[in-house]
Amino acid sequence: MNGRRPFLVAFLLTAAVWAGVAVPFALTPDEPAPATPRPGASAGPNIAAEGRSRAAGRQALGLAWSSTWSATVPEGSAVPDRALGAGRCAALFTWATERSAVPRGTATAAFTLTAPEDRGLVVRSLRVVKGRKLPAPKGTDVECLGAVDRGVPQSMESWGRLSLDRPRDLKVSRAVGPGATVGGLIETRTTDCSCQWWIEVEVWEGAKKRTVRVDDAGSPFTLAPPVAGIGAPAQGGALKYGTTDVALARADSPGDGPSESASVSASRLLAGNGQEMWMVADREVPEVGRLTANLDVPGAVCQRVERRLVADGALPAGRAAYAVSIADPSARKDLERVVDVSLKVKKTVREGPPPQGYGCYPAQWGLQSNDSQSAGSARLSRDTPHLPVLTGEPVQLLREADGEPATSTLFFTVEAWGPDETEYHFTLDVTVEDSSGKRTHHTVDDAGRPFVLAARPDGMAPRHEKYAYYENGHRIG
């Protein structure tokens, strides 16, 4: 017994430490977990003493589909291709935060407060506290348009917006039962402060008032003044038409400010409700098995599978829909345009073993891919250097508010046929003509890289996936 005593004491002490610091976020099942604490971060002052309220916090990506998150990654870190492009905001955010990127202009913190086991608490107010000043960050600017942190559950509501430039107390009233946890999100802004910051929450535990600190896993949060946006107006405007988020990077210094000329962007659309999803990956993605554990939830499984595969670098296969968005800040009364779209295509053959094929099909799936809104389609089956998709397509620009550019979006579908190892890489040539006959030409790609669509051996039928899932409770393959 004497020989076991040191081991038991050490075990109990370790368990007590973990019990004191473990305040987990409830994660949604379709996205990767939040970024882990930075190396060397301690439990720090955001964990209260035993028998008191406990708090935990971390950086969050964004609050809504229209959010923009930007940061500066320290010099010496090149952004990998897998973290750039459509649908890659989660990958870029994880990569950047793991390298101590400093948010620019706006930062969002997700936090939880847990009441003591023997009594509840009431949250009365919170504030952001400015810490020590930091040098202006230098390095690569990164940006996510349509930044929504899917690692934060929807039940965690926004508690408000605060400013480091004009500190104030945010009055709230949240009651939490004994041992229970409440979560929230706080958005913090600055225009001129490059500094550390954290949140102080005023709570009442019975008749006793306390201040609980919320920070980033034991270290202060950081924030620096905003930088010029990376994305073109067309990329931001496309979000309102259902395009997915887009992750961008800029190593060079920004220009003189936003241009008044027209801009054009393009993005692949993710599958919607009732639409089948086809993708290929270089390897098996084990996380997909967890997402498909319950296939009796129609309209949810396939969308989660697709987002997981996109985050892992998988490619769309066989058929995909794309959106071409136009934004013109200079357009005033003349809002009619005529648009031509063509593809510059290069057929390639992937090396190595055959790709892993994934298919996911709603209970009543059909051969559709956002076709109800497509203005045209193209079929890729051989080397096609120039392939027209839309010719003389009329477009009416719309302006929702003064000061915003006039925008519009066109949709088209691309099909790709060929052997398993075939891929088609393409960029878009877009010509926009106004009523006076003035024409502008734009070359559009996926955040600096070509769009890629993999072929399917049979073109259409869902028979060749190695892993096929149906949302009525069956798995094939």
PDB file of C-alpha atoms in Angstrom, residues 189-368:
ATOM      1  CA  ARG A 189     -13.036  46.835 -32.389  1.00  0.00           C
ATOM      2  CA  THR A 190     -10.239  49.368 -32.696  1.00  0.00           C
ATOM      3  CA  THR A 191      -9.088  51.974 -35.192  1.00  0.00           C
ATOM      4  CA  ASP A 192      -5.703  52.921 -33.727  1.00  0.00           C
ATOM      5  CA  CYS A 193      -4.680  50.528 -30.926  1.00  0.00           C
ATOM      6  CA  SER A 194      -2.064  47.817 -31.452  1.00  0.00           C
ATOM      7  CA  CYS A 195      -2.260  46.183 -28.053  1.00  0.00           C
ATOM      8  CA  GLN A 196      -3.222  43.284 -25.827  1.00  0.00           C
ATOM      9  CA  TRP A 197      -6.715  43.027 -24.376  1.00  0.00           C
ATOM     10  CA  TRP A 198      -8.972  40.793 -22.332  1.00  0.00           C
ATOM     11  CA  ILE A 199     -12.491  40.721 -20.940  1.00  0.00           C
ATOM     12  CA  GLU A 200     -13.493  41.362 -17.329  1.00  0.00           C
ATOM     13  CA  VAL A 201     -16.897  40.018 -16.298  1.00  0.00           C
ATOM     14  CA  GLU A 202     -18.662  41.241 -13.169  1.00  0.00           C
ATOM     15  CA  VAL A 203     -20.602  38.412 -11.498  1.00  0.00           C
ATOM     16  CA  TRP A 204     -22.536  38.019  -8.271  1.00  0.00           C
ATOM     17  CA  GLU A 205     -22.178  34.704  -6.463  1.00  0.00           C
ATOM     18  CA  GLY A 206     -24.999  34.964  -3.988  1.00  0.00           C
ATOM     19  CA  ALA A 207     -24.265  38.180  -2.060  1.00  0.00           C
ATOM     20  CA  LYS A 208     -20.615  38.317  -3.096  1.00  0.00           C
ATOM     21  CA  LYS A 209     -19.449  40.364  -6.133  1.00  0.00           C
ATOM     22  CA  ARG A 210     -16.438  39.151  -8.081  1.00  0.00           C
ATOM     23  CA  THR A 211     -14.602  40.031 -11.284  1.00  0.00           C
ATOM     24  CA  VAL A 212     -13.700  37.118 -13.564  1.00  0.00           C
ATOM     25  CA  ARG A 213     -11.146  37.511 -16.335  1.00  0.00           C
ATOM     26  CA  VAL A 214     -11.633  35.938 -19.768  1.00  0.00           C
ATOM     27  CA  ASP A 215      -8.601  35.676 -22.047  1.00  0.00           C
ATOM     28  CA  ASP A 216      -7.118  33.398 -24.701  1.00  0.00           C
ATOM     29  CA  ALA A 217      -6.220  30.205 -22.810  1.00  0.00           C
ATOM     30  CA  GLY A 218      -4.182  32.139 -20.249  1.00  0.00           C
ATOM     31  CA  SER A 219      -2.714  34.754 -22.601  1.00  0.00           C
ATOM     32  CA  PRO A 220      -4.213  38.141 -23.512  1.00  0.00           C
ATOM     33  CA  PHE A 221      -6.003  38.531 -26.813  1.00  0.00           C
ATOM     34  CA  THR A 222      -4.334  40.825 -29.371  1.00  0.00           C
ATOM     35  CA  LEU A 223      -5.688  43.375 -31.830  1.00  0.00           C
ATOM     36  CA  ALA A 224      -4.207  45.916 -34.246  1.00  0.00           C
ATOM     37  CA  PRO A 225      -5.661  48.685 -36.451  1.00  0.00           C
ATOM     38  CA  PRO A 226      -7.478  47.594 -39.637  1.00  0.00           C
ATOM     39  CA  VAL A 227      -5.737  47.203 -42.981  1.00  0.00           C
ATOM     40  CA  ALA A 228      -7.088  47.661 -46.491  1.00  0.00           C
ATOM     41  CA  GLY A 229      -9.358  44.811 -47.574  1.00  0.00           C
ATOM     42  CA  ILE A 230      -7.958  42.079 -49.791  1.00  0.00           C
ATOM     43  CA  GLY A 231     -11.149  40.894 -51.454  1.00  0.00           C
ATOM     44  CA  ALA A 232     -12.713  42.761 -54.348  1.00  0.00           C
ATOM     45  CA  PRO A 233     -16.193  44.293 -53.900  1.00  0.00           C
ATOM     46  CA  ALA A 234     -17.590  41.543 -56.128  1.00  0.00           C
ATOM     47  CA  GLN A 235     -16.335  38.875 -53.725  1.00  0.00           C
ATOM     48  CA  GLY A 236     -18.040  40.481 -50.767  1.00  0.00           C
ATOM     49  CA  GLY A 237     -21.236  41.147 -52.698  1.00  0.00           C
ATOM     50  CA  ALA A 238     -21.439  37.532 -53.879  1.00  0.00           C
ATOM     51  CA  LEU A 239     -22.061  36.302 -50.324  1.00  0.00           C
ATOM     52  CA  LYS A 240     -25.636  37.596 -50.363  1.00  0.00           C
ATOM     53  CA  TYR A 241     -26.376  35.335 -53.344  1.00  0.00           C
ATOM     54  CA  GLY A 242     -25.429  32.131 -51.545  1.00  0.00           C
ATOM     55  CA  THR A 243     -21.764  31.703 -52.452  1.00  0.00           C
ATOM     56  CA  THR A 244     -19.514  30.099 -49.854  1.00  0.00           C
ATOM     57  CA  ASP A 245     -16.835  31.840 -47.801  1.00  0.00           C
ATOM     58  CA  VAL A 246     -13.499  32.642 -49.421  1.00  0.00           C
ATOM     59  CA  ALA A 247     -10.047  32.736 -47.820  1.00  0.00           C
ATOM     60  CA  LEU A 248      -7.492  35.222 -49.202  1.00  0.00           C
ATOM     61  CA  ALA A 249      -3.896  36.292 -48.560  1.00  0.00           C
ATOM     62  CA  ARG A 250      -1.722  39.273 -49.509  1.00  0.00           C
ATOM     63  CA  ALA A 251       2.029  39.350 -48.993  1.00  0.00           C
ATOM     64  CA  ASP A 252       2.571  42.779 -50.612  1.00  0.00           C
ATOM     65  CA  SER A 253       1.600  46.104 -49.076  1.00  0.00           C
ATOM     66  CA  PRO A 254      -1.895  47.358 -49.981  1.00  0.00           C
ATOM     67  CA  GLY A 255      -2.496  49.967 -52.644  1.00  0.00           C
ATOM     68  CA  ASP A 256      -4.018  53.428 -52.312  1.00  0.00           C
ATOM     69  CA  GLY A 257      -7.490  52.188 -51.366  1.00  0.00           C
ATOM     70  CA  PRO A 258     -10.541  50.662 -52.993  1.00  0.00           C
ATOM     71  CA  SER A 259     -10.949  51.204 -56.718  1.00  0.00           C
ATOM     72  CA  GLU A 260     -14.019  52.768 -58.292  1.00  0.00           C
ATOM     73  CA  SER A 261     -13.805  50.444 -61.304  1.00  0.00           C
ATOM     74  CA  ALA A 262     -15.951  47.353 -61.770  1.00  0.00           C
ATOM     75  CA  SER A 263     -14.779  44.063 -60.269  1.00  0.00           C
ATOM     76  CA  VAL A 264     -15.748  40.460 -61.062  1.00  0.00           C
ATOM     77  CA  SER A 265     -15.378  37.336 -58.921  1.00  0.00           C
ATOM     78  CA  ALA A 266     -16.376  33.686 -59.203  1.00  0.00           C
ATOM     79  CA  SER A 267     -17.018  30.961 -56.643  1.00  0.00           C
ATOM     80  CA  ARG A 268     -18.214  27.363 -56.615  1.00  0.00           C
ATOM     81  CA  LEU A 269     -21.566  26.864 -54.911  1.00  0.00           C
ATOM     82  CA  LEU A 270     -21.915  24.213 -52.256  1.00  0.00           C
ATOM     83  CA  ALA A 271     -24.754  21.729 -52.666  1.00  0.00           C
ATOM     84  CA  GLY A 272     -28.056  22.883 -51.205  1.00  0.00           C
ATOM     85  CA  ASN A 273     -30.985  21.053 -49.683  1.00  0.00           C
ATOM     86  CA  GLY A 274     -32.071  18.135 -51.827  1.00  0.00           C
ATOM     87  CA  GLN A 275     -28.962  18.168 -54.022  1.00  0.00           C
ATOM     88  CA  GLU A 276     -26.491  15.357 -54.379  1.00  0.00           C
ATOM     89  CA  MET A 277     -22.808  15.892 -53.609  1.00  0.00           C
ATOM     90  CA  TRP A 278     -19.859  14.284 -55.425  1.00  0.00           C
ATOM     91  CA  MET A 279     -16.224  14.775 -54.426  1.00  0.00           C
ATOM     92  CA  VAL A 280     -12.851  13.040 -54.647  1.00  0.00           C
ATOM     93  CA  ALA A 281     -10.029  13.114 -52.093  1.00  0.00           C
ATOM     94  CA  ASP A 282      -6.391  12.068 -52.127  1.00  0.00           C
ATOM     95  CA  ARG A 283      -6.982   9.960 -49.036  1.00  0.00           C
ATOM     96  CA  GLU A 284      -9.735   8.553 -46.894  1.00  0.00           C
ATOM     97  CA  VAL A 285     -11.217  11.241 -44.612  1.00  0.00           C
ATOM     98  CA  PRO A 286     -12.118   9.440 -41.349  1.00  0.00           C
ATOM     99  CA  GLU A 287     -14.149  12.386 -40.006  1.00  0.00           C
ATOM    100  CA  VAL A 288     -16.795  11.699 -42.642  1.00  0.00           C
ATOM    101  CA  GLY A 289     -17.690   8.443 -40.890  1.00  0.00           C
ATOM    102  CA  ARG A 290     -18.546  10.380 -37.739  1.00  0.00           C
ATOM    103  CA  LEU A 291     -20.785  12.782 -39.647  1.00  0.00           C
ATOM    104  CA  THR A 292     -22.680   9.948 -41.329  1.00  0.00           C
ATOM    105  CA  ALA A 293     -23.246   7.989 -38.125  1.00  0.00           C
ATOM    106  CA  ASN A 294     -26.901   9.061 -38.191  1.00  0.00           C
ATOM    107  CA  LEU A 295     -28.162   9.236 -41.766  1.00  0.00           C
ATOM    108  CA  ASP A 296     -31.797   9.666 -40.761  1.00  0.00           C
ATOM    109  CA  VAL A 297     -31.545  13.472 -40.629  1.00  0.00           C
ATOM    110  CA  PRO A 298     -32.438  14.569 -44.175  1.00  0.00           C
ATOM    111  CA  GLY A 299     -31.006  17.851 -45.378  1.00  0.00           C
ATOM    112  CA  ALA A 300     -28.173  17.917 -42.836  1.00  0.00           C
ATOM    113  CA  VAL A 301     -25.741  15.059 -43.400  1.00  0.00           C
ATOM    114  CA  CYS A 302     -24.720  15.787 -46.993  1.00  0.00           C
ATOM    115  CA  GLN A 303     -24.055  19.470 -46.364  1.00  0.00           C
ATOM    116  CA  ARG A 304     -21.851  18.637 -43.375  1.00  0.00           C
ATOM    117  CA  VAL A 305     -19.972  15.983 -45.329  1.00  0.00           C
ATOM    118  CA  GLU A 306     -19.285  18.425 -48.150  1.00  0.00           C
ATOM    119  CA  ARG A 307     -17.929  21.118 -45.818  1.00  0.00           C
ATOM    120  CA  ARG A 308     -15.682  18.579 -44.087  1.00  0.00           C
ATOM    121  CA  LEU A 309     -14.294  17.372 -47.422  1.00  0.00           C
ATOM    122  CA  VAL A 310     -13.759  20.932 -48.687  1.00  0.00           C
ATOM    123  CA  ALA A 311     -11.829  21.781 -45.521  1.00  0.00           C
ATOM    124  CA  ASP A 312      -9.677  18.700 -46.131  1.00  0.00           C
ATOM    125  CA  GLY A 313      -8.807  19.765 -49.684  1.00  0.00           C
ATOM    126  CA  ALA A 314     -11.097  17.382 -51.574  1.00  0.00           C
ATOM    127  CA  LEU A 315     -12.219  18.363 -55.088  1.00  0.00           C
ATOM    128  CA  PRO A 316     -15.716  18.551 -56.543  1.00  0.00           C
ATOM    129  CA  ALA A 317     -16.323  15.810 -59.081  1.00  0.00           C
ATOM    130  CA  GLY A 318     -18.533  15.305 -62.099  1.00  0.00           C
ATOM    131  CA  ARG A 319     -20.761  18.324 -61.794  1.00  0.00           C
ATOM    132  CA  ALA A 320     -20.597  21.679 -59.984  1.00  0.00           C
ATOM    133  CA  ALA A 321     -22.362  25.036 -60.063  1.00  0.00           C
ATOM    134  CA  TYR A 322     -20.510  28.352 -60.100  1.00  0.00           C
ATOM    135  CA  ALA A 323     -21.519  31.959 -59.434  1.00  0.00           C
ATOM    136  CA  VAL A 324     -20.042  34.924 -61.319  1.00  0.00           C
ATOM    137  CA  SER A 325     -20.568  38.159 -59.390  1.00  0.00           C
ATOM    138  CA  ILE A 326     -20.199  41.707 -60.713  1.00  0.00           C
ATOM    139  CA  ALA A 327     -19.817  44.847 -58.582  1.00  0.00           C
ATOM    140  CA  ASP A 328     -19.552  48.375 -59.964  1.00  0.00           C
ATOM    141  CA  PRO A 329     -19.106  51.229 -57.444  1.00  0.00           C
ATOM    142  CA  SER A 330     -19.202  53.809 -60.265  1.00  0.00           C
ATOM    143  CA  ALA A 331     -22.578  52.704 -61.675  1.00  0.00           C
ATOM    144  CA  ARG A 332     -25.215  55.352 -61.003  1.00  0.00           C
ATOM    145  CA  LYS A 333     -28.285  55.293 -63.261  1.00  0.00           C
ATOM    146  CA  ASP A 334     -26.990  53.032 -66.023  1.00  0.00           C
ATOM    147  CA  LEU A 335     -27.397  49.630 -64.362  1.00  0.00           C
ATOM    148  CA  GLU A 336     -27.868  47.389 -67.410  1.00  0.00           C
ATOM    149  CA  ARG A 337     -24.971  45.193 -68.525  1.00  0.00           C
ATOM    150  CA  VAL A 338     -24.280  42.471 -71.078  1.00  0.00           C
ATOM    151  CA  VAL A 339     -21.930  39.708 -69.961  1.00  0.00           C
ATOM    152  CA  ASP A 340     -19.902  37.056 -71.809  1.00  0.00           C
ATOM    153  CA  VAL A 341     -18.276  34.194 -69.881  1.00  0.00           C
ATOM    154  CA  SER A 342     -15.901  31.583 -71.254  1.00  0.00           C
ATOM    155  CA  LEU A 343     -13.554  29.031 -69.705  1.00  0.00           C
ATOM    156  CA  LYS A 344      -9.834  28.602 -70.315  1.00  0.00           C
ATOM    157  CA  VAL A 345      -9.415  24.888 -69.675  1.00  0.00           C
ATOM    158  CA  LYS A 346      -6.397  22.637 -69.177  1.00  0.00           C
ATOM    159  CA  LYS A 347      -6.945  18.886 -68.907  1.00  0.00           C
ATOM    160  CA  THR A 348      -4.552  17.087 -66.540  1.00  0.00           C
ATOM    161  CA  VAL A 349      -4.009  13.547 -65.246  1.00  0.00           C
ATOM    162  CA  ARG A 350      -3.409  13.168 -61.520  1.00  0.00           C
ATOM    163  CA  GLU A 351      -0.459  11.058 -60.430  1.00  0.00           C
ATOM    164  CA  GLY A 352      -0.416   8.377 -57.786  1.00  0.00           C
ATOM    165  CA  PRO A 353      -3.164   5.986 -56.676  1.00  0.00           C
ATOM    166  CA  PRO A 354      -6.783   6.493 -57.731  1.00  0.00           C
ATOM    167  CA  PRO A 355      -8.660   9.098 -55.676  1.00  0.00           C
ATOM    168  CA  GLN A 356     -11.171   8.223 -52.969  1.00  0.00           C
ATOM    169  CA  GLY A 357     -14.663   8.931 -54.304  1.00  0.00           C
ATOM    170  CA  TYR A 358     -17.398  10.284 -52.016  1.00  0.00           C
ATOM    171  CA  GLY A 359     -21.063  10.620 -52.838  1.00  0.00           C
ATOM    172  CA  CYS A 360     -23.869  11.797 -50.582  1.00  0.00           C
ATOM    173  CA  TYR A 361     -27.506  11.710 -51.630  1.00  0.00           C
ATOM    174  CA  PRO A 362     -30.628  13.116 -49.948  1.00  0.00           C
ATOM    175  CA  ALA A 363     -33.570  10.758 -49.507  1.00  0.00           C
ATOM    176  CA  GLN A 364     -35.199  12.029 -52.723  1.00  0.00           C
ATOM    177  CA  TRP A 365     -32.062  12.924 -54.659  1.00  0.00           C
ATOM    178  CA  GLY A 366     -32.133  13.901 -58.302  1.00  0.00           C
ATOM    179  CA  LEU A 367     -29.631  14.973 -60.915  1.00  0.00           C
ATOM    180  CA  GLN A 368     -29.521  18.654 -60.079  1.00  0.00           C
TER     181      GLN A 368
END
